[in-house]
Short mmCIF file of C-alpha atoms and ligand atoms in Angstrom, two decimals:
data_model
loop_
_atom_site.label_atom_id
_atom_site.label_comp_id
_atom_site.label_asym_id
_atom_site.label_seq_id
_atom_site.Cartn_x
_atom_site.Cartn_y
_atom_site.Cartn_z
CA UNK A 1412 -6.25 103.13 -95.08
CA UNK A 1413 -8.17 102.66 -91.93
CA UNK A 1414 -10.64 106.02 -93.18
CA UNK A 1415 -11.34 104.08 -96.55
CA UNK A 1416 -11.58 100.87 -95.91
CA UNK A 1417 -12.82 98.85 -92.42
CA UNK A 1418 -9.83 97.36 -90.24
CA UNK A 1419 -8.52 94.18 -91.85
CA UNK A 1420 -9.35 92.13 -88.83
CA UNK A 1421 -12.95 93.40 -89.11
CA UNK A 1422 -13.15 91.40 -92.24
CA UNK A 1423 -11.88 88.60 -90.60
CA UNK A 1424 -14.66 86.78 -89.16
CA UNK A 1425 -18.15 86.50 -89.36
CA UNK A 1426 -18.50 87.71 -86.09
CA UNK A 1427 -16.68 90.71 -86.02
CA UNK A 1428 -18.38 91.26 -89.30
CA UNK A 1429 -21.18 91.62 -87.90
CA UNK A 1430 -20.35 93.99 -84.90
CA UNK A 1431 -19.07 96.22 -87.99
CA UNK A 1432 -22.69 95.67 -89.66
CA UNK A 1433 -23.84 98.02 -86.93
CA UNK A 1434 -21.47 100.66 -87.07
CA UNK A 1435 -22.10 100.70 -90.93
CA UNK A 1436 -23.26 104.22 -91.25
CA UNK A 1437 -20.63 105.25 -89.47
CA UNK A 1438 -17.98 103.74 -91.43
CA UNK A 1439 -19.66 104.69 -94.16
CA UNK A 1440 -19.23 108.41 -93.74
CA UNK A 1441 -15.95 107.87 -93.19
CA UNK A 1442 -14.92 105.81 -96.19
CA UNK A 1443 -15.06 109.24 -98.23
CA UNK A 1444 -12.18 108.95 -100.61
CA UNK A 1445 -11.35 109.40 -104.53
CA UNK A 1446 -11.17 107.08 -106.22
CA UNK A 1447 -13.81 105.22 -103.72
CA UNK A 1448 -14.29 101.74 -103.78
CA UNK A 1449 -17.41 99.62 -104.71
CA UNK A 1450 -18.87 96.34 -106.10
CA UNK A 1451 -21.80 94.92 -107.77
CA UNK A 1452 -24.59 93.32 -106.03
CA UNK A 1453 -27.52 91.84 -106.44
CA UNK A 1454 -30.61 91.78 -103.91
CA UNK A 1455 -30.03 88.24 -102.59
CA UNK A 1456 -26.72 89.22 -101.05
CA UNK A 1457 -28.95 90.66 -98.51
CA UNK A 1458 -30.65 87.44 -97.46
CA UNK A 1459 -27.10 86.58 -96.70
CA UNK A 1460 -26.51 88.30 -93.40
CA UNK A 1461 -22.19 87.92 -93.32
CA UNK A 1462 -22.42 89.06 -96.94
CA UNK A 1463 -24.47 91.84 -96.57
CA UNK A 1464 -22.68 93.27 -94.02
CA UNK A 1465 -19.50 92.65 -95.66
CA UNK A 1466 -20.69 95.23 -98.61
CA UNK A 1467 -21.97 97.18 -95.88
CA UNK A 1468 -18.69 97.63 -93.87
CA UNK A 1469 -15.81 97.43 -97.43
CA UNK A 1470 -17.75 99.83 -100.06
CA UNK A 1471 -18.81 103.44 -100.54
CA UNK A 1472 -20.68 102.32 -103.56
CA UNK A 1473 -22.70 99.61 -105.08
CA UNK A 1474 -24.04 98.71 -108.47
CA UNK A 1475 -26.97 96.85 -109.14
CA UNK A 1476 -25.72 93.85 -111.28
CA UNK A 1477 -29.10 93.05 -113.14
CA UNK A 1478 -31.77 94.70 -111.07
CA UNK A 1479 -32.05 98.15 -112.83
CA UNK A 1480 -31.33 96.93 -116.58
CA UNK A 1481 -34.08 97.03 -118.82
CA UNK A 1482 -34.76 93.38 -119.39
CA UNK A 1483 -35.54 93.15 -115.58
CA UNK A 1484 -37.44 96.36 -115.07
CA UNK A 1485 -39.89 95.90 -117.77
CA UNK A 1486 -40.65 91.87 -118.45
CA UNK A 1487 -43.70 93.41 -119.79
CA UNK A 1488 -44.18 96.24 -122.16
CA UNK A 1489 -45.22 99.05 -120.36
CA UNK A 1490 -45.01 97.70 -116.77
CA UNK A 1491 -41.84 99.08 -114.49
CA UNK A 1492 -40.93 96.97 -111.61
CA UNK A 1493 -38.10 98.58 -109.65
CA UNK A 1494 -38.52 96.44 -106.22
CA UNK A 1495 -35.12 94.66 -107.08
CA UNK A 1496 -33.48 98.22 -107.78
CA UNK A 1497 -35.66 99.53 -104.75
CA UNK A 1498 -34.16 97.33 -102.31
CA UNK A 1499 -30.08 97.96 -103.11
CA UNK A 1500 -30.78 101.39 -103.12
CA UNK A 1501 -32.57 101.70 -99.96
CA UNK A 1502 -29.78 99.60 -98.31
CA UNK A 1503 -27.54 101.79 -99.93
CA UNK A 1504 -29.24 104.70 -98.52
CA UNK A 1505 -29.18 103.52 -95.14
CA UNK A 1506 -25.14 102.91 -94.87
CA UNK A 1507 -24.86 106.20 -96.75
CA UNK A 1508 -23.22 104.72 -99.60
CA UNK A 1509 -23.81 105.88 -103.45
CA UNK A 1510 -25.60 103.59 -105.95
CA UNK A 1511 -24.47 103.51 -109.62
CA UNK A 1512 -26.90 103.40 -112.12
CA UNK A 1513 -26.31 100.57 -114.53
CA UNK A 1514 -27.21 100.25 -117.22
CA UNK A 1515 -29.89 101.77 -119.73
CA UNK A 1516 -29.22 100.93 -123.14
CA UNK A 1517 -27.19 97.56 -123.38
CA UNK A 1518 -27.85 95.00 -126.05
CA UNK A 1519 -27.30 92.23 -123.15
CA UNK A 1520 -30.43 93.08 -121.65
CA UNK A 1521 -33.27 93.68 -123.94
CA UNK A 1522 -36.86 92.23 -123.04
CA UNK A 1523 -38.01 89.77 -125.07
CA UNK A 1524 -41.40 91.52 -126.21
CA UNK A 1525 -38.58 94.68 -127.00
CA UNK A 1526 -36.49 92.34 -129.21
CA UNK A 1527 -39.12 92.06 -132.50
CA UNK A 1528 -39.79 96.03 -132.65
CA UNK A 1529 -36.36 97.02 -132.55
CA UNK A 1530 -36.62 97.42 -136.26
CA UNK A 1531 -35.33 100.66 -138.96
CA UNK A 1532 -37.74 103.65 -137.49
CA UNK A 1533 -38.91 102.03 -134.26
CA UNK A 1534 -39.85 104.99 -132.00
CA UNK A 1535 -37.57 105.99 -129.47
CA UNK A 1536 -39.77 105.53 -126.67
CA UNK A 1537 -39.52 102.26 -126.74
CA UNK A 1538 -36.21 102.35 -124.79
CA UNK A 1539 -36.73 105.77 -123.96
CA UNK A 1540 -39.82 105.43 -121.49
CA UNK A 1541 -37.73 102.77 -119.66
CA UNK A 1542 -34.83 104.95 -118.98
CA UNK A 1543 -36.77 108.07 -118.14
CA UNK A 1544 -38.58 105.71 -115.53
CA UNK A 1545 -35.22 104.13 -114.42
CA UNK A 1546 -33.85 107.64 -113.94
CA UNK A 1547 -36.76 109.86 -112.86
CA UNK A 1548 -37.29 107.19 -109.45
CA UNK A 1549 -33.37 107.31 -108.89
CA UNK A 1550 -32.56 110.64 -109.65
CA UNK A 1551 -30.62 112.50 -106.81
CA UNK A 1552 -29.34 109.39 -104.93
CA UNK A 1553 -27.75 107.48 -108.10
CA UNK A 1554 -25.00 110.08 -109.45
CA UNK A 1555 -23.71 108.35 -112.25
CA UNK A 1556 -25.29 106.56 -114.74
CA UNK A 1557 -23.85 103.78 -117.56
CA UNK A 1558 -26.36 105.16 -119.86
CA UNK A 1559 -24.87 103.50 -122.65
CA UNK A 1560 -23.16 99.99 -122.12
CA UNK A 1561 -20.21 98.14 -124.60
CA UNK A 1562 -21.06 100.31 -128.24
CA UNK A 1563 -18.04 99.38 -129.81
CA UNK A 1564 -17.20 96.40 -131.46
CA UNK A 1565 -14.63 97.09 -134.50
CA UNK A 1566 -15.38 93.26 -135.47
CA UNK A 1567 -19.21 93.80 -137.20
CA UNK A 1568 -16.81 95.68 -139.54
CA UNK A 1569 -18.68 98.97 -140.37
CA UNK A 1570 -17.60 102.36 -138.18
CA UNK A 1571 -16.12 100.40 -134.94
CA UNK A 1572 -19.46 100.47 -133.76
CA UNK A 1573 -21.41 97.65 -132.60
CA UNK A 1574 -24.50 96.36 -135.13
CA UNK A 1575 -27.00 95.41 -131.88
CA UNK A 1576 -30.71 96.03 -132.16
CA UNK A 1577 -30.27 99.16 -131.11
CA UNK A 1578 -27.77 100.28 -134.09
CA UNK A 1579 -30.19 98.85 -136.29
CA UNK A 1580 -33.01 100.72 -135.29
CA UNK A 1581 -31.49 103.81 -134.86
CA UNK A 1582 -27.96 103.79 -136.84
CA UNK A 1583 -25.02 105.07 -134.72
CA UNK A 1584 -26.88 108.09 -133.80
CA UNK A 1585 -28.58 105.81 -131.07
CA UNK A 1586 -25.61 106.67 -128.34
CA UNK A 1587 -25.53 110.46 -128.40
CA UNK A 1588 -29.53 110.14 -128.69
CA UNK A 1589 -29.48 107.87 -125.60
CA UNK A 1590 -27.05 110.24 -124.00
CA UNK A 1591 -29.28 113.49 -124.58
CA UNK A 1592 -32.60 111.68 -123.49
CA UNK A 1593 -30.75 110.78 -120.35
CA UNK A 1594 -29.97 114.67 -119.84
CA UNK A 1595 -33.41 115.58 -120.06
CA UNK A 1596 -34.06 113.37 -117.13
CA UNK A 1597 -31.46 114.66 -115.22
CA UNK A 1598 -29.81 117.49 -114.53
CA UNK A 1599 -27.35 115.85 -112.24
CA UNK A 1600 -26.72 113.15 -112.87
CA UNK A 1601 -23.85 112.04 -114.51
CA UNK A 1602 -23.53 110.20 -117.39
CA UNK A 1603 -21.42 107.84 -118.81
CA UNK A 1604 -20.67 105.26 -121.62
CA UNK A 1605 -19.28 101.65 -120.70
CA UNK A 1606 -16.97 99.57 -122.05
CA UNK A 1607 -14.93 96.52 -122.03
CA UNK A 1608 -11.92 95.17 -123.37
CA UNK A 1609 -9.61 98.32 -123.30
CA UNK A 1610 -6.38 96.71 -121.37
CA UNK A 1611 -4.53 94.27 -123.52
CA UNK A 1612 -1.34 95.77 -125.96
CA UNK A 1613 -3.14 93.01 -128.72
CA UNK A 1614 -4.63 94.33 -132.36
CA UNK A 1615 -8.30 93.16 -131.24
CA UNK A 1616 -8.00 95.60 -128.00
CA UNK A 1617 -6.14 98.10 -129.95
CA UNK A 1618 -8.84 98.96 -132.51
CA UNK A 1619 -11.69 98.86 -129.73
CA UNK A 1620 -9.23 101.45 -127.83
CA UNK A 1621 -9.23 103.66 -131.37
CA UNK A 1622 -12.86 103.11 -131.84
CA UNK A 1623 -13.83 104.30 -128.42
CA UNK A 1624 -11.68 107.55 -128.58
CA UNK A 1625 -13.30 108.05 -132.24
CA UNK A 1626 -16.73 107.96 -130.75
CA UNK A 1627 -15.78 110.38 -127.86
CA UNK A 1628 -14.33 112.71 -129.77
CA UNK A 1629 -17.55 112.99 -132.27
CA UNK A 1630 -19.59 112.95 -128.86
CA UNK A 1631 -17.41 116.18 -128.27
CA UNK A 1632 -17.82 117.92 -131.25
CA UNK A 1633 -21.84 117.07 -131.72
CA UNK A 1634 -21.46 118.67 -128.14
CA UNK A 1635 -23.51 116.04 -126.47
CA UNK A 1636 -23.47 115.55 -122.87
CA UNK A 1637 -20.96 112.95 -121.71
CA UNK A 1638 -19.39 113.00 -118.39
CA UNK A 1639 -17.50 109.90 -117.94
CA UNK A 1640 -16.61 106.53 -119.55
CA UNK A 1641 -16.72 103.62 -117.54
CA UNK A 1642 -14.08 101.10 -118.10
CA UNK A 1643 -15.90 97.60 -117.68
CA UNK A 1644 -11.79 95.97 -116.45
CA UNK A 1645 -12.69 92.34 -116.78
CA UNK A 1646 -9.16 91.28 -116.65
CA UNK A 1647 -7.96 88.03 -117.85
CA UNK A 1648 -5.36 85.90 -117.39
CA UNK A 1649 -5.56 83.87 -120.52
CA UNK A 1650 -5.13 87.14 -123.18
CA UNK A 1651 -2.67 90.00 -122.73
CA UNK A 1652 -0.28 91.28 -123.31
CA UNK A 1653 -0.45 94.41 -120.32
CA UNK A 1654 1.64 96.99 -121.76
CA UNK A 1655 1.57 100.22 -119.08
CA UNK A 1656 2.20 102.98 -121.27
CA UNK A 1657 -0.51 101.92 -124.24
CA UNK A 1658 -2.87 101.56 -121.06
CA UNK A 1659 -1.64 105.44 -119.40
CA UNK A 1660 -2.05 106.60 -122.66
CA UNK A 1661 -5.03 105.45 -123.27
CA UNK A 1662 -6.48 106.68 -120.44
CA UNK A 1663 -4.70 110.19 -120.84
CA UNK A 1664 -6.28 110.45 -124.08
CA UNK A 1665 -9.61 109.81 -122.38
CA UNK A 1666 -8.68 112.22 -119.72
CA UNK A 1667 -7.45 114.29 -122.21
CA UNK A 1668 -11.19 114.70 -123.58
CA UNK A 1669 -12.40 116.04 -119.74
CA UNK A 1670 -13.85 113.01 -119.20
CA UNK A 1671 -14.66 111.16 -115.70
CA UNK A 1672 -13.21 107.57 -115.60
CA UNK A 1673 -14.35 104.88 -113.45
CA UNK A 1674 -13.54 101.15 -113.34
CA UNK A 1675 -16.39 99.56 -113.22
CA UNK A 1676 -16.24 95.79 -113.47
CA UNK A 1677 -12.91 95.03 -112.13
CA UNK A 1678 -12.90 91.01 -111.79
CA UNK A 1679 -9.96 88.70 -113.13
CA UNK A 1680 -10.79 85.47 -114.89
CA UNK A 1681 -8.44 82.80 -114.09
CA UNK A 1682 -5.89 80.55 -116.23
CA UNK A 1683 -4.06 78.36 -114.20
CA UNK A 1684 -6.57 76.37 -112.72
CA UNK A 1685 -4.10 73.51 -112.02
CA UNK A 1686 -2.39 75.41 -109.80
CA UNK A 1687 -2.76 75.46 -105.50
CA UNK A 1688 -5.30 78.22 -104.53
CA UNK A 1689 -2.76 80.38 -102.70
CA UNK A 1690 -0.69 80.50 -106.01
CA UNK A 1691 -4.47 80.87 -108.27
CA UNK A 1692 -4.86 83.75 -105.78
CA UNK A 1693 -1.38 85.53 -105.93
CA UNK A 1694 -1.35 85.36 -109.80
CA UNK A 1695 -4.98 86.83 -109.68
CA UNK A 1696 -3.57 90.00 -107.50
CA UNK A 1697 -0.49 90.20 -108.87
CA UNK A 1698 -2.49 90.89 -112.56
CA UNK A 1699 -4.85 93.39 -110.89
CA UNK A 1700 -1.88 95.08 -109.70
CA UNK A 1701 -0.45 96.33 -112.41
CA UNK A 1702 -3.35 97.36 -114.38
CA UNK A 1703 -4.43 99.13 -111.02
CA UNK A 1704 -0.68 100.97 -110.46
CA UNK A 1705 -1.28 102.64 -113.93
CA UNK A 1706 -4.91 103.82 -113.22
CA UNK A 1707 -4.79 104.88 -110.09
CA UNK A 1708 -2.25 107.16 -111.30
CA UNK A 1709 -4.29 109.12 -113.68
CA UNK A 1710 -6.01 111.86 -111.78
CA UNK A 1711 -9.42 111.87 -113.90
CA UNK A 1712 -10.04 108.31 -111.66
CA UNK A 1713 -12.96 108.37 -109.57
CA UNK A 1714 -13.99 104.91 -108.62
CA UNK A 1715 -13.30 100.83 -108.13
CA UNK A 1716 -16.13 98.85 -108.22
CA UNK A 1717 -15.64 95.13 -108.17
CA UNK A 1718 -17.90 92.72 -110.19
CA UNK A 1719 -19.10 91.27 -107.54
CA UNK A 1720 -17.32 91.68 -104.31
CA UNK A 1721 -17.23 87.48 -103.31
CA UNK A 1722 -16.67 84.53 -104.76
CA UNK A 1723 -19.98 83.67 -103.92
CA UNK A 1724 -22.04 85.82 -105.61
CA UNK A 1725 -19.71 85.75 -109.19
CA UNK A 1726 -20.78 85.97 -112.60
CA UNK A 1727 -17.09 84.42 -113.36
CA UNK A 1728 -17.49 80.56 -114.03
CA UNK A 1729 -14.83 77.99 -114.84
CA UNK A 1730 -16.01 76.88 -118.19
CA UNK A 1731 -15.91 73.95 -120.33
CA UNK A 1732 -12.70 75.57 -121.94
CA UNK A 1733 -11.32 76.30 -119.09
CA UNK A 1734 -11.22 72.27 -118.58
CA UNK A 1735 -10.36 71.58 -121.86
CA UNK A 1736 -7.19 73.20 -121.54
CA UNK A 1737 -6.20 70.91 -118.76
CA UNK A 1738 -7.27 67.27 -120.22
CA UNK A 1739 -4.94 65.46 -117.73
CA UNK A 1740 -6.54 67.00 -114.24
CA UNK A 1741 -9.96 66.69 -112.51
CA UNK A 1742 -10.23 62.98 -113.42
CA UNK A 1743 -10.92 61.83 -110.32
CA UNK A 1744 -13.83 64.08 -110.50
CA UNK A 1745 -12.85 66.23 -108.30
CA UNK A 1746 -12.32 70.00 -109.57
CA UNK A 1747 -10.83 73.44 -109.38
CA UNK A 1748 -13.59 75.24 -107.74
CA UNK A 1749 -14.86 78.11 -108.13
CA UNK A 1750 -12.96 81.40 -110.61
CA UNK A 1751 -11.01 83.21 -108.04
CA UNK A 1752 -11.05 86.33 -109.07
CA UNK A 1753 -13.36 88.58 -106.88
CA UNK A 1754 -11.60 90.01 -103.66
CA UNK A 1755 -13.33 87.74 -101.01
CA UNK A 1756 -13.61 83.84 -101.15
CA UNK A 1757 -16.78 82.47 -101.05
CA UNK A 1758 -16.41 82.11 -97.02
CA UNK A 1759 -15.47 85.94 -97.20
CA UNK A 1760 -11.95 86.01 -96.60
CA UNK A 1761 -10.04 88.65 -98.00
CA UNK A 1762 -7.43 87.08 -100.84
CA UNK A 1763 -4.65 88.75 -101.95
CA UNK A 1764 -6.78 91.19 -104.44
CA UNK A 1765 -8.12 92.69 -101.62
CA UNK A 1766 -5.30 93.96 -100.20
CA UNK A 1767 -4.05 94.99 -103.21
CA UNK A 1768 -7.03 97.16 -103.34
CA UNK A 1769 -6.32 98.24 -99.65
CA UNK A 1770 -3.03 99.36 -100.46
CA UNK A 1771 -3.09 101.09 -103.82
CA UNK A 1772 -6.46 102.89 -103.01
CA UNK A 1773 -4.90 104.30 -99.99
CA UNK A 1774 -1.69 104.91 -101.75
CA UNK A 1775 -3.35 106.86 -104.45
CA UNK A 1776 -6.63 107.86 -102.70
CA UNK A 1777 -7.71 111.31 -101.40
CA UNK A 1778 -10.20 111.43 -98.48
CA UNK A 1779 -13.15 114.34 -99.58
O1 LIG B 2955 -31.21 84.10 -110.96
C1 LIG B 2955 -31.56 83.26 -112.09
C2 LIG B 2955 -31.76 81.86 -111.64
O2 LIG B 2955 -32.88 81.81 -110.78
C3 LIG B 2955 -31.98 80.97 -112.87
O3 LIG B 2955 -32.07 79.65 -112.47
C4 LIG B 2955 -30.84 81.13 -113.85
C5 LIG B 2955 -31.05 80.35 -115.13
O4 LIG B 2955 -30.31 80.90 -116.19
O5 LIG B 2955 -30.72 82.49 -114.20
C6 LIG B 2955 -30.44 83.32 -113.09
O6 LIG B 2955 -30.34 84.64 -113.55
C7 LIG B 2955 -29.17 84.93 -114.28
C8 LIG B 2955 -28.46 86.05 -113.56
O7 LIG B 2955 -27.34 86.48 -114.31
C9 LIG B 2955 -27.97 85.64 -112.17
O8 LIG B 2955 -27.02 84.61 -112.28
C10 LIG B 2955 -29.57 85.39 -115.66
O9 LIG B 2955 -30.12 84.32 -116.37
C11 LIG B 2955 -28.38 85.94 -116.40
O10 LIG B 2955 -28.80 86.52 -117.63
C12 LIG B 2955 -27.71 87.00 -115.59
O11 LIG B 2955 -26.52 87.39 -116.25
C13 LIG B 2955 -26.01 88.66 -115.92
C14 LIG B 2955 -25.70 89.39 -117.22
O12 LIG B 2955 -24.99 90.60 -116.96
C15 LIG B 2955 -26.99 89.74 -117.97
O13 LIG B 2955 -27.73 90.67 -117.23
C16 LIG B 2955 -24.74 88.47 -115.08
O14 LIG B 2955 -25.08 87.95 -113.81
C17 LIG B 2955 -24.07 89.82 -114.91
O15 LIG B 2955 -22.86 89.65 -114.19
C18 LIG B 2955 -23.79 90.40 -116.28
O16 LIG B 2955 -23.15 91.64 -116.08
C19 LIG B 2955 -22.58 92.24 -117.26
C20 LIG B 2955 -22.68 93.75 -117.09
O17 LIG B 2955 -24.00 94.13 -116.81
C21 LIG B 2955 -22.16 94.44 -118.34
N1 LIG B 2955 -20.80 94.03 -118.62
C22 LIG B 2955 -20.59 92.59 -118.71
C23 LIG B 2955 -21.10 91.90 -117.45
C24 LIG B 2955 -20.82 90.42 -117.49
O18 LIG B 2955 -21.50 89.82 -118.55
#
């Protein structure tokens, strides 16, 4: 563990966290293992000195969580602004760590002036001018990029695909188009389609399995170039069931196809908020665990990233639901905090998740 990951009592305290901040490039070079381990970020963290260093001393990769989609890079048609992107990957550069590239096409992040034209025969370059520009200025140091982000969605009822502005522009076609356009721009880069909600043994989770492997296996016949899939993992506490083999198999079958797999958004969203915080945490880990022990198992795995790596940076909120569910607590106004389920509190102490990542990425991990 020590060549993947930096000592545990390095992570301990700001202090020490800082002393590793300066040996970063070193430890980067040495955290060289498959699967390798990374989270999202986003620029801020690095007005945050303890956090900063915290990515800079626990992760071989990092993902940009908003600064490279297309919604940010072009607020104005025609007009790239990569200085968000610019700045994760040159601190990613400079604690030799890879950058993913995520993501091109994703109906969550379409500009507003995009939204309007995204009509039956829109031209291509619309999106396409983006994602050649996205790719072109990060080709070479970003390796692997979501080029298409969450296509299925067996619930708009028509081929398991999803009916976003981009289907109805361009029909289904629109993902192996995306995927060859990204090609073009890069010869080596890899490229991959994300997607969530793959886990859970339940109907819903079951048909967006089916409809994923049914898209794949078209990709593979139309022989269009696909290197990976990148499975989102937003675990959650309230939905399930976790049934191991439907989840090996699953990824087998993926596997099976000579794809690349990668988690990509591994982050648990909490139930039992009532609960005290060391038992929030276990149940957190304890979740992870198992959907980790099955895919750290399949050999086609390649990398963890983390949704955000601390509780203070997290996308993960404890919503009005979440409340609802529990009408007899809080009423004293107080409340459960934060969502727990990123490996590091918001004071960056490692929680139980963490070391569950410590231990089964070193369990199953190869150094390169
Ligand atoms: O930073 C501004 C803040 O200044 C402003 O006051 C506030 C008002 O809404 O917005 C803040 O920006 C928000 C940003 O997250 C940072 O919190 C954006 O509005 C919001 O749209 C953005 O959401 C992101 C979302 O993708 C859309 O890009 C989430 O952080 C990000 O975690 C989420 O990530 C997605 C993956 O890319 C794809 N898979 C699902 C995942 C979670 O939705």
């Amino acid at each position: 563990m020590e060549r993947a990951f930096v000592r545990r009592d390095v992570v301990r305290g700001l202090a020490t966290v800082a002393v590793a901040a300066a040996t970063a490039c070193r430890a980067g070079a040495a955290r060289r293992t498959v699967p390798s381990f990374g989270a999202a970020v986003r620029q801020t963290a690095f007005d945050d000195g303890p956090l900063s260093s915290l990515i800079a001393t626990t992760c071989a990769t990092v993902t940009p969580e908003l600064e490279l989609k297309w919604a940010a890079v072009e607020r104005q048609h025609g007009t790239f602004t990569f200085s968000g992107a610019d700045r994760i990957a040159a601190f990613a550069k400079s604690h030799a760590m890879a950058m993913r590239g995520h993501t091109l096409v994703w109906h969550g992040s379409i500009p507003d002036w995009a939204e309007p034209l995204l009509v039956p025969g829109a031209d291509w370059s619309l999106v396409g001018r983006y994602m050649e520009a996205a790719i072109r200025r990060f080709d070479g140091h970003v390796r692997r990029w979501d080029v298409v982000n969450e296509p299925i969605a067996p619930e708009d009822g028509f081929d398991g695909r999803r009916v976003s502005p981009f289907y109805a522009a361009w029909g289904s076609n629109y993902v192996f188009r995306a995927l060859e356009h990204a090609r073009a721009a890069t010869l080596r880069g890899r490229l991959f389609i994300g997607e969530y909600g793959l886990e859970y043994a339940n109907p819903l989770q079951a048909a967006r399995r089916d409809a994923l492997l049914a898209l794949v296996r078209e990709a593979r016949r139309a022989k269009v170039p696909l290197d990976g899939i990148g499975l989102q993992t937003h675990l959650d506490l309230r939905t399930g069931p976790f049934d191991p083999q439907v989840y090996r198999d699953f990824l087998q079958a993926l596997a099976d196809e000579g794809l690349a797999l990668c988690i990509t958004e591994l982050d648990v969203k909490e139930r039992d908020y009532p609960q005290p915080i060391e038992r929030r945490d276990q149940l957190v880990a304890d979740h992870a665990a198992r959907v980790l022990d099955v895919a750290l198992a399949q050999p086609a795995l390649e990398e963890v990233t983390c949704w955000g790596l601390s509780d203070r940076q997290s996308w993960l909120r404890v919503e009005p639901r979440d409340y609802a569910s529990f009408p007899n607590y809080w009423q004293d106004g107080s409340s459960p905090g934060l969502n727990r389920g990123l490996p590091f509190s918001a004071d960056l102490q490692p929680k139980p998740l963490w070391h569950v990542l410590e231990s089964r990425i070193s369990q199953h991990g190869k150094d390169i």
